[in-house]
Amino acid sequence: MRIAVIADVHGNSLALEAVLRDIAHENPDLIVNLGDLVSGPFDPARTADIQMSLSAVTVAGNHERQLLTGGAGASDAYARPRLSEDHWKWLRSLPGKARLLDGRVFACHGSPAGGDLEYFLEDVSTGHARLDHPDAIRRRLVGAGDAQLVLCGHTHIPRVVVSDGVVIVNPGSVGMPAYDDDRRVAHVMEAGCPHARYALVAPSSSGWRVDLRAVPYDFEAAARQAEQAGRPEIAFGVRTGRMPC
């Protein structure tokens, strides 16, 4: 069972299409999509159409919840009027987590213990993301049951971490390689390059094999979309993988 893992598309259809072309060459058995699907200053409707057409296991992220509950963030506000009733019906149908392969794989957006807003692997107390202490990560595994592999998104930072024998994979963000946030403490999340990210995961005789992929695409066109939507800071992030100083 070879699994392609995508997360945090954020409405960037150009990045998503590039990732899906790369995935098609790999011909995985399954695609898992970890949420934050359409909220972003790019092309929410087209991105929704593409993701709805996939035979993917899809879970909701914090932005799906915010869209459905009337959250006023700029990315949600941009997406909301551009979505059709079919898009809304699909968003309302999405679960917050999924168990796959008889419970051996657990998929969520944030963390198993803390929900869709919790950073599973990162500590941002310094204002920048760094790998959190093993005990903190271990506590956030509660809720994953007997899973050997846990798939998460939300932070946009590609990582593979092992905690008590459990392999935790964040594929990074398909469509938004950098962002800033002021929740808990003001911080930035930066992948450091503009590539669209995803992961390929497969079991092997000695454990889970993980391939973190960085896919080039026309990020300049995506940056122009963000600029036209009045989000120059997101355009900068799409071009560079960093946030403006």
PDB file of C-alpha atoms in Angstrom:
ATOM      1  CA  MET A   1       0.000   0.000   0.000  1.00  0.00           C
ATOM      2  CA  ARG A   2       1.649   3.187  -1.243  1.00  0.00           C
ATOM      3  CA  ILE A   3       0.050   6.386   0.074  1.00  0.00           C
ATOM      4  CA  ALA A   4       0.411   9.898  -1.358  1.00  0.00           C
ATOM      5  CA  VAL A   5      -0.168  12.489   1.366  1.00  0.00           C
ATOM      6  CA  ILE A   6      -1.155  16.077   0.618  1.00  0.00           C
ATOM      7  CA  ALA A   7      -2.102  18.891   2.991  1.00  0.00           C
ATOM      8  CA  ASP A   8      -2.752  22.609   3.175  1.00  0.00           C
ATOM      9  CA  VAL A   9      -3.607  23.251  -0.468  1.00  0.00           C
ATOM     10  CA  HIS A  10      -5.181  26.583   0.563  1.00  0.00           C
ATOM     11  CA  GLY A  11      -6.905  27.140  -2.771  1.00  0.00           C
ATOM     12  CA  ASN A  12      -3.711  27.131  -4.844  1.00  0.00           C
ATOM     13  CA  SER A  13      -4.851  25.202  -7.917  1.00  0.00           C
ATOM     14  CA  LEU A  14      -1.579  25.717  -9.814  1.00  0.00           C
ATOM     15  CA  ALA A  15       0.432  24.062  -7.049  1.00  0.00           C
ATOM     16  CA  LEU A  16      -2.157  21.307  -6.646  1.00  0.00           C
ATOM     17  CA  GLU A  17      -2.139  20.458 -10.333  1.00  0.00           C
ATOM     18  CA  ALA A  18       1.659  20.167 -10.316  1.00  0.00           C
ATOM     19  CA  VAL A  19       1.576  17.876  -7.288  1.00  0.00           C
ATOM     20  CA  LEU A  20      -1.132  15.702  -8.803  1.00  0.00           C
ATOM     21  CA  ARG A  21       0.878  15.314 -12.010  1.00  0.00           C
ATOM     22  CA  ASP A  22       3.827  14.134  -9.928  1.00  0.00           C
ATOM     23  CA  ILE A  23       1.587  11.781  -7.952  1.00  0.00           C
ATOM     24  CA  ALA A  24       0.166  10.334 -11.171  1.00  0.00           C
ATOM     25  CA  HIS A  25       3.670   9.263 -12.218  1.00  0.00           C
ATOM     26  CA  GLU A  26       4.041   7.422  -8.906  1.00  0.00           C
ATOM     27  CA  ASN A  27       0.650   5.665  -9.206  1.00  0.00           C
ATOM     28  CA  PRO A  28      -0.007   5.274  -5.456  1.00  0.00           C
ATOM     29  CA  ASP A  29      -2.768   3.079  -4.110  1.00  0.00           C
ATOM     30  CA  LEU A  30      -4.342   5.902  -2.132  1.00  0.00           C
ATOM     31  CA  ILE A  31      -4.268   9.678  -1.706  1.00  0.00           C
ATOM     32  CA  VAL A  32      -4.858  11.162   1.746  1.00  0.00           C
ATOM     33  CA  ASN A  33      -5.700  14.869   1.958  1.00  0.00           C
ATOM     34  CA  LEU A  34      -5.206  16.444   5.395  1.00  0.00           C
ATOM     35  CA  GLY A  35      -7.309  19.594   5.163  1.00  0.00           C
ATOM     36  CA  ASP A  36      -7.127  23.378   4.747  1.00  0.00           C
ATOM     37  CA  LEU A  37      -8.396  22.800   1.258  1.00  0.00           C
ATOM     38  CA  VAL A  38      -9.690  26.005  -0.316  1.00  0.00           C
ATOM     39  CA  SER A  39      -9.065  29.008   1.955  1.00  0.00           C
ATOM     40  CA  GLY A  40      -6.473  31.212   0.309  1.00  0.00           C
ATOM     41  CA  PRO A  41      -6.140  34.134  -2.123  1.00  0.00           C
ATOM     42  CA  PHE A  42      -5.786  32.002  -5.249  1.00  0.00           C
ATOM     43  CA  ASP A  43      -8.563  29.969  -6.921  1.00  0.00           C
ATOM     44  CA  PRO A  44     -10.834  28.410  -4.299  1.00  0.00           C
ATOM     45  CA  ALA A  45     -13.549  27.134  -6.639  1.00  0.00           C
ATOM     46  CA  ARG A  46     -11.260  25.377  -9.095  1.00  0.00           C
ATOM     47  CA  THR A  47      -9.257  23.907  -6.257  1.00  0.00           C
ATOM     48  CA  ALA A  48     -12.445  22.595  -4.663  1.00  0.00           C
ATOM     49  CA  ASP A  49     -13.505  21.010  -7.957  1.00  0.00           C
ATOM     50  CA  ILE A  50     -10.157  19.260  -8.347  1.00  0.00           C
ATOM     51  CA  GLN A  51     -10.119  17.920  -4.803  1.00  0.00           C
ATOM     52  CA  MET A  52     -13.729  16.767  -4.988  1.00  0.00           C
ATOM     53  CA  SER A  53     -12.867  14.760  -8.106  1.00  0.00           C
ATOM     54  CA  LEU A  54     -10.075  12.844  -6.377  1.00  0.00           C
ATOM     55  CA  SER A  55     -10.667   9.388  -4.956  1.00  0.00           C
ATOM     56  CA  ALA A  56      -8.962  10.570  -1.797  1.00  0.00           C
ATOM     57  CA  VAL A  57      -9.499  10.138   1.908  1.00  0.00           C
ATOM     58  CA  THR A  58     -10.017  13.758   2.935  1.00  0.00           C
ATOM     59  CA  VAL A  59     -10.256  15.226   6.433  1.00  0.00           C
ATOM     60  CA  ALA A  60     -11.249  18.741   7.419  1.00  0.00           C
ATOM     61  CA  GLY A  61      -8.771  21.285   8.746  1.00  0.00           C
ATOM     62  CA  ASN A  62      -9.263  24.370  10.856  1.00  0.00           C
ATOM     63  CA  HIS A  63     -10.078  26.445   7.777  1.00  0.00           C
ATOM     64  CA  GLU A  64     -12.963  24.140   6.819  1.00  0.00           C
ATOM     65  CA  ARG A  65     -14.356  24.580  10.328  1.00  0.00           C
ATOM     66  CA  GLN A  66     -13.834  28.339  10.121  1.00  0.00           C
ATOM     67  CA  LEU A  67     -15.538  28.526   6.733  1.00  0.00           C
ATOM     68  CA  LEU A  68     -18.552  26.624   8.034  1.00  0.00           C
ATOM     69  CA  THR A  69     -18.832  28.586  11.277  1.00  0.00           C
ATOM     70  CA  GLY A  70     -18.394  32.064   9.801  1.00  0.00           C
ATOM     71  CA  GLY A  71     -14.781  32.766  10.762  1.00  0.00           C
ATOM     72  CA  ALA A  72     -13.600  36.167   9.552  1.00  0.00           C
ATOM     73  CA  GLY A  73     -10.003  35.405   8.566  1.00  0.00           C
ATOM     74  CA  ALA A  74      -8.853  36.931   5.280  1.00  0.00           C
ATOM     75  CA  SER A  75      -8.284  33.598   3.520  1.00  0.00           C
ATOM     76  CA  ASP A  76     -11.707  32.284   4.549  1.00  0.00           C
ATOM     77  CA  ALA A  77     -13.373  35.569   3.603  1.00  0.00           C
ATOM     78  CA  TYR A  78     -11.828  35.361   0.134  1.00  0.00           C
ATOM     79  CA  ALA A  79     -12.927  31.762  -0.411  1.00  0.00           C
ATOM     80  CA  ARG A  80     -16.465  31.933   1.014  1.00  0.00           C
ATOM     81  CA  PRO A  81     -18.290  33.869  -1.764  1.00  0.00           C
ATOM     82  CA  ARG A  82     -16.485  31.896  -4.480  1.00  0.00           C
ATOM     83  CA  LEU A  83     -17.780  28.489  -3.413  1.00  0.00           C
ATOM     84  CA  SER A  84     -20.870  26.824  -4.856  1.00  0.00           C
ATOM     85  CA  GLU A  85     -23.524  24.889  -2.971  1.00  0.00           C
ATOM     86  CA  ASP A  86     -21.892  21.652  -4.153  1.00  0.00           C
ATOM     87  CA  HIS A  87     -18.633  22.836  -2.615  1.00  0.00           C
ATOM     88  CA  TRP A  88     -20.373  23.628   0.678  1.00  0.00           C
ATOM     89  CA  LYS A  89     -22.091  20.242   0.722  1.00  0.00           C
ATOM     90  CA  TRP A  90     -18.716  18.551   0.272  1.00  0.00           C
ATOM     91  CA  LEU A  91     -17.078  20.616   3.005  1.00  0.00           C
ATOM     92  CA  ARG A  92     -19.890  19.797   5.440  1.00  0.00           C
ATOM     93  CA  SER A  93     -19.422  16.071   4.765  1.00  0.00           C
ATOM     94  CA  LEU A  94     -15.752  15.901   5.760  1.00  0.00           C
ATOM     95  CA  PRO A  95     -14.665  14.170   8.971  1.00  0.00           C
ATOM     96  CA  GLY A  96     -12.088  15.641  11.327  1.00  0.00           C
ATOM     97  CA  LYS A  97      -9.953  12.493  11.340  1.00  0.00           C
ATOM     98  CA  ALA A  98      -9.636   9.121   9.627  1.00  0.00           C
ATOM     99  CA  ARG A  99      -8.324   5.670  10.504  1.00  0.00           C
ATOM    100  CA  LEU A 100      -6.943   3.584   7.650  1.00  0.00           C
ATOM    101  CA  LEU A 101      -5.536   0.094   7.108  1.00  0.00           C
ATOM    102  CA  ASP A 102      -7.309  -1.421  10.105  1.00  0.00           C
ATOM    103  CA  GLY A 103      -6.141   1.383  12.377  1.00  0.00           C
ATOM    104  CA  ARG A 104      -2.462   1.161  11.451  1.00  0.00           C
ATOM    105  CA  VAL A 105      -2.673   4.680   9.940  1.00  0.00           C
ATOM    106  CA  PHE A 106      -4.259   7.716  11.603  1.00  0.00           C
ATOM    107  CA  ALA A 107      -4.882  10.928   9.651  1.00  0.00           C
ATOM    108  CA  CYS A 108      -5.688  14.351  11.084  1.00  0.00           C
ATOM    109  CA  HIS A 109      -5.028  18.013  10.386  1.00  0.00           C
ATOM    110  CA  GLY A 110      -3.488  19.186  13.660  1.00  0.00           C
ATOM    111  CA  SER A 111      -2.801  16.498  16.244  1.00  0.00           C
ATOM    112  CA  PRO A 112      -4.665  13.417  17.515  1.00  0.00           C
ATOM    113  CA  ALA A 113      -4.976  14.862  21.025  1.00  0.00           C
ATOM    114  CA  GLY A 114      -5.485  18.575  20.440  1.00  0.00           C
ATOM    115  CA  GLY A 115      -7.622  18.958  17.328  1.00  0.00           C
ATOM    116  CA  ASP A 116      -7.227  21.018  14.175  1.00  0.00           C
ATOM    117  CA  LEU A 117      -5.386  24.013  15.666  1.00  0.00           C
ATOM    118  CA  GLU A 118      -2.687  22.223  17.644  1.00  0.00           C
ATOM    119  CA  TYR A 119       0.851  22.123  16.303  1.00  0.00           C
ATOM    120  CA  PHE A 120       1.844  18.473  16.611  1.00  0.00           C
ATOM    121  CA  LEU A 121       5.618  18.635  16.069  1.00  0.00           C
ATOM    122  CA  GLU A 122       6.582  22.291  16.386  1.00  0.00           C
ATOM    123  CA  ASP A 123       7.362  24.690  19.216  1.00  0.00           C
ATOM    124  CA  VAL A 124       6.869  28.324  18.151  1.00  0.00           C
ATOM    125  CA  SER A 125       7.601  30.021  21.473  1.00  0.00           C
ATOM    126  CA  THR A 126      10.628  31.797  19.956  1.00  0.00           C
ATOM    127  CA  GLY A 127       8.599  33.180  17.055  1.00  0.00           C
ATOM    128  CA  HIS A 128       9.953  30.591  14.621  1.00  0.00           C
ATOM    129  CA  ALA A 129       9.203  26.891  14.313  1.00  0.00           C
ATOM    130  CA  ARG A 130      11.560  24.387  15.846  1.00  0.00           C
ATOM    131  CA  LEU A 131      11.100  20.697  16.619  1.00  0.00           C
ATOM    132  CA  ASP A 132       9.338  20.341  19.950  1.00  0.00           C
ATOM    133  CA  HIS A 133      10.511  18.283  22.937  1.00  0.00           C
ATOM    134  CA  PRO A 134       9.864  14.512  22.676  1.00  0.00           C
ATOM    135  CA  ASP A 135       7.594  14.545  25.745  1.00  0.00           C
ATOM    136  CA  ALA A 136       5.387  17.243  24.222  1.00  0.00           C
ATOM    137  CA  ILE A 137       5.072  15.317  20.966  1.00  0.00           C
ATOM    138  CA  ARG A 138       4.337  12.100  22.883  1.00  0.00           C
ATOM    139  CA  ARG A 139       1.427  13.735  24.725  1.00  0.00           C
ATOM    140  CA  ARG A 140      -0.114  14.846  21.426  1.00  0.00           C
ATOM    141  CA  LEU A 141      -0.191  11.255  20.151  1.00  0.00           C
ATOM    142  CA  VAL A 142      -3.032  10.432  22.543  1.00  0.00           C
ATOM    143  CA  GLY A 143      -6.063   9.582  20.430  1.00  0.00           C
ATOM    144  CA  ALA A 144      -4.190   7.874  17.614  1.00  0.00           C
ATOM    145  CA  GLY A 145      -4.853   4.453  19.133  1.00  0.00           C
ATOM    146  CA  ASP A 146      -2.519   1.708  17.957  1.00  0.00           C
ATOM    147  CA  ALA A 147      -1.510   3.541  14.778  1.00  0.00           C
ATOM    148  CA  GLN A 148       2.003   2.898  13.522  1.00  0.00           C
ATOM    149  CA  LEU A 149       1.840   5.897  11.171  1.00  0.00           C
ATOM    150  CA  VAL A 150       0.253   9.265  11.937  1.00  0.00           C
ATOM    151  CA  LEU A 151      -0.290  11.800   9.143  1.00  0.00           C
ATOM    152  CA  CYS A 152      -0.721  15.461  10.052  1.00  0.00           C
ATOM    153  CA  GLY A 153      -0.628  18.900   8.445  1.00  0.00           C
ATOM    154  CA  HIS A 154      -1.438  22.431   9.658  1.00  0.00           C
ATOM    155  CA  THR A 155       2.097  23.773  10.223  1.00  0.00           C
ATOM    156  CA  HIS A 156       3.166  23.709   6.542  1.00  0.00           C
ATOM    157  CA  ILE A 157       6.595  22.382   7.612  1.00  0.00           C
ATOM    158  CA  PRO A 158       7.631  19.035   6.063  1.00  0.00           C
ATOM    159  CA  ARG A 159       8.871  16.685   8.791  1.00  0.00           C
ATOM    160  CA  VAL A 160       9.287  13.031   9.645  1.00  0.00           C
ATOM    161  CA  VAL A 161       9.498  12.288  13.377  1.00  0.00           C
ATOM    162  CA  VAL A 162       9.487   9.005  15.298  1.00  0.00           C
ATOM    163  CA  SER A 163       7.900   9.001  18.755  1.00  0.00           C
ATOM    164  CA  ASP A 164       7.755   5.747  20.750  1.00  0.00           C
ATOM    165  CA  GLY A 165       8.022   3.792  17.527  1.00  0.00           C
ATOM    166  CA  VAL A 166       5.225   5.729  15.804  1.00  0.00           C
ATOM    167  CA  VAL A 167       6.202   7.441  12.556  1.00  0.00           C
ATOM    168  CA  ILE A 168       4.685  10.926  12.269  1.00  0.00           C
ATOM    169  CA  VAL A 169       4.661  12.559   8.841  1.00  0.00           C
ATOM    170  CA  ASN A 170       3.809  16.135   7.948  1.00  0.00           C
ATOM    171  CA  PRO A 171       4.059  16.441   4.131  1.00  0.00           C
ATOM    172  CA  GLY A 172       4.286  20.227   4.194  1.00  0.00           C
ATOM    173  CA  SER A 173       1.953  22.524   2.299  1.00  0.00           C
ATOM    174  CA  VAL A 174       0.915  22.061  -1.307  1.00  0.00           C
ATOM    175  CA  GLY A 175      -0.011  25.670  -1.848  1.00  0.00           C
ATOM    176  CA  MET A 176       1.257  28.037   0.863  1.00  0.00           C
ATOM    177  CA  PRO A 177       4.890  27.523   1.917  1.00  0.00           C
ATOM    178  CA  ALA A 178       4.920  30.330   4.483  1.00  0.00           C
ATOM    179  CA  TYR A 179       2.529  32.188   6.766  1.00  0.00           C
ATOM    180  CA  ASP A 180       2.424  34.165   9.983  1.00  0.00           C
ATOM    181  CA  ASP A 181       0.075  33.849  12.928  1.00  0.00           C
ATOM    182  CA  ASP A 182      -0.438  35.643  16.232  1.00  0.00           C
ATOM    183  CA  ARG A 183      -2.253  32.904  18.141  1.00  0.00           C
ATOM    184  CA  ARG A 184      -0.580  32.032  21.447  1.00  0.00           C
ATOM    185  CA  VAL A 185       2.543  33.954  20.402  1.00  0.00           C
ATOM    186  CA  ALA A 186       3.344  35.830  17.195  1.00  0.00           C
ATOM    187  CA  HIS A 187       5.285  33.501  14.912  1.00  0.00           C
ATOM    188  CA  VAL A 188       6.120  32.645  11.336  1.00  0.00           C
ATOM    189  CA  MET A 189       6.122  29.267   9.596  1.00  0.00           C
ATOM    190  CA  GLU A 190       8.517  29.094   6.650  1.00  0.00           C
ATOM    191  CA  ALA A 191       9.377  26.127   4.436  1.00  0.00           C
ATOM    192  CA  GLY A 192      12.195  28.142   2.845  1.00  0.00           C
ATOM    193  CA  CYS A 193      11.428  27.495  -0.830  1.00  0.00           C
ATOM    194  CA  PRO A 194       8.444  28.000  -3.122  1.00  0.00           C
ATOM    195  CA  HIS A 195       8.019  24.364  -4.181  1.00  0.00           C
ATOM    196  CA  ALA A 196       4.708  22.563  -3.708  1.00  0.00           C
ATOM    197  CA  ARG A 197       5.097  19.826  -1.097  1.00  0.00           C
ATOM    198  CA  TYR A 198       3.688  16.352  -0.566  1.00  0.00           C
ATOM    199  CA  ALA A 199       4.833  12.969   0.740  1.00  0.00           C
ATOM    200  CA  LEU A 200       4.872   9.360  -0.439  1.00  0.00           C
ATOM    201  CA  VAL A 201       4.632   6.752   2.302  1.00  0.00           C
ATOM    202  CA  ALA A 202       4.869   2.973   2.021  1.00  0.00           C
ATOM    203  CA  PRO A 203       5.450   0.066   4.415  1.00  0.00           C
ATOM    204  CA  SER A 204       8.647  -1.921   4.098  1.00  0.00           C
ATOM    205  CA  SER A 205      10.142  -4.905   5.893  1.00  0.00           C
ATOM    206  CA  SER A 206      11.977  -2.581   8.295  1.00  0.00           C
ATOM    207  CA  GLY A 207       9.295   0.083   8.819  1.00  0.00           C
ATOM    208  CA  TRP A 208       7.566   2.924   7.015  1.00  0.00           C
ATOM    209  CA  ARG A 209       9.478   4.455   4.117  1.00  0.00           C
ATOM    210  CA  VAL A 210       8.819   8.178   3.702  1.00  0.00           C
ATOM    211  CA  ASP A 211       9.700  10.322   0.701  1.00  0.00           C
ATOM    212  CA  LEU A 212       9.144  14.063   1.195  1.00  0.00           C
ATOM    213  CA  ARG A 213       8.669  15.633  -2.230  1.00  0.00           C
ATOM    214  CA  ALA A 214       9.236  19.228  -3.377  1.00  0.00           C
ATOM    215  CA  VAL A 215       7.628  19.914  -6.759  1.00  0.00           C
ATOM    216  CA  PRO A 216       8.442  22.988  -8.876  1.00  0.00           C
ATOM    217  CA  TYR A 217       5.529  24.824 -10.486  1.00  0.00           C
ATOM    218  CA  ASP A 218       4.598  28.268 -11.808  1.00  0.00           C
ATOM    219  CA  PHE A 219       4.632  29.953  -8.407  1.00  0.00           C
ATOM    220  CA  GLU A 220       4.962  33.385 -10.032  1.00  0.00           C
ATOM    221  CA  ALA A 221       1.469  32.974 -11.505  1.00  0.00           C
ATOM    222  CA  ALA A 222       0.156  31.942  -8.085  1.00  0.00           C
ATOM    223  CA  ALA A 223       1.864  34.948  -6.488  1.00  0.00           C
ATOM    224  CA  ARG A 224       0.138  37.256  -8.963  1.00  0.00           C
ATOM    225  CA  GLN A 225      -3.205  35.756  -7.973  1.00  0.00           C
ATOM    226  CA  ALA A 226      -2.449  36.563  -4.338  1.00  0.00           C
ATOM    227  CA  GLU A 227      -1.461  40.123  -5.247  1.00  0.00           C
ATOM    228  CA  GLN A 228      -4.682  40.609  -7.208  1.00  0.00           C
ATOM    229  CA  ALA A 229      -6.570  39.412  -4.125  1.00  0.00           C
ATOM    230  CA  GLY A 230      -4.853  42.090  -2.013  1.00  0.00           C
ATOM    231  CA  ARG A 231      -2.509  39.728  -0.140  1.00  0.00           C
ATOM    232  CA  PRO A 232       1.046  40.883  -0.949  1.00  0.00           C
ATOM    233  CA  GLU A 233       2.497  39.065   2.074  1.00  0.00           C
ATOM    234  CA  ILE A 234       1.152  35.734   0.797  1.00  0.00           C
ATOM    235  CA  ALA A 235       2.505  36.548  -2.665  1.00  0.00           C
ATOM    236  CA  PHE A 236       5.942  37.078  -1.102  1.00  0.00           C
ATOM    237  CA  GLY A 237       5.668  33.760   0.708  1.00  0.00           C
ATOM    238  CA  VAL A 238       4.650  31.913  -2.441  1.00  0.00           C
ATOM    239  CA  ARG A 239       7.653  33.337  -4.307  1.00  0.00           C
ATOM    240  CA  THR A 240      10.227  32.691  -1.592  1.00  0.00           C
ATOM    241  CA  GLY A 241       8.968  30.218   0.994  1.00  0.00           C
ATOM    242  CA  ARG A 242       9.529  32.944   3.610  1.00  0.00           C
ATOM    243  CA  MET A 243       7.521  35.762   5.104  1.00  0.00           C
ATOM    244  CA  PRO A 244       8.468  39.442   4.641  1.00  0.00           C
ATOM    245  CA  CYS A 245      10.726  40.826   7.367  1.00  0.00           C
TER     246      CYS A 245
END
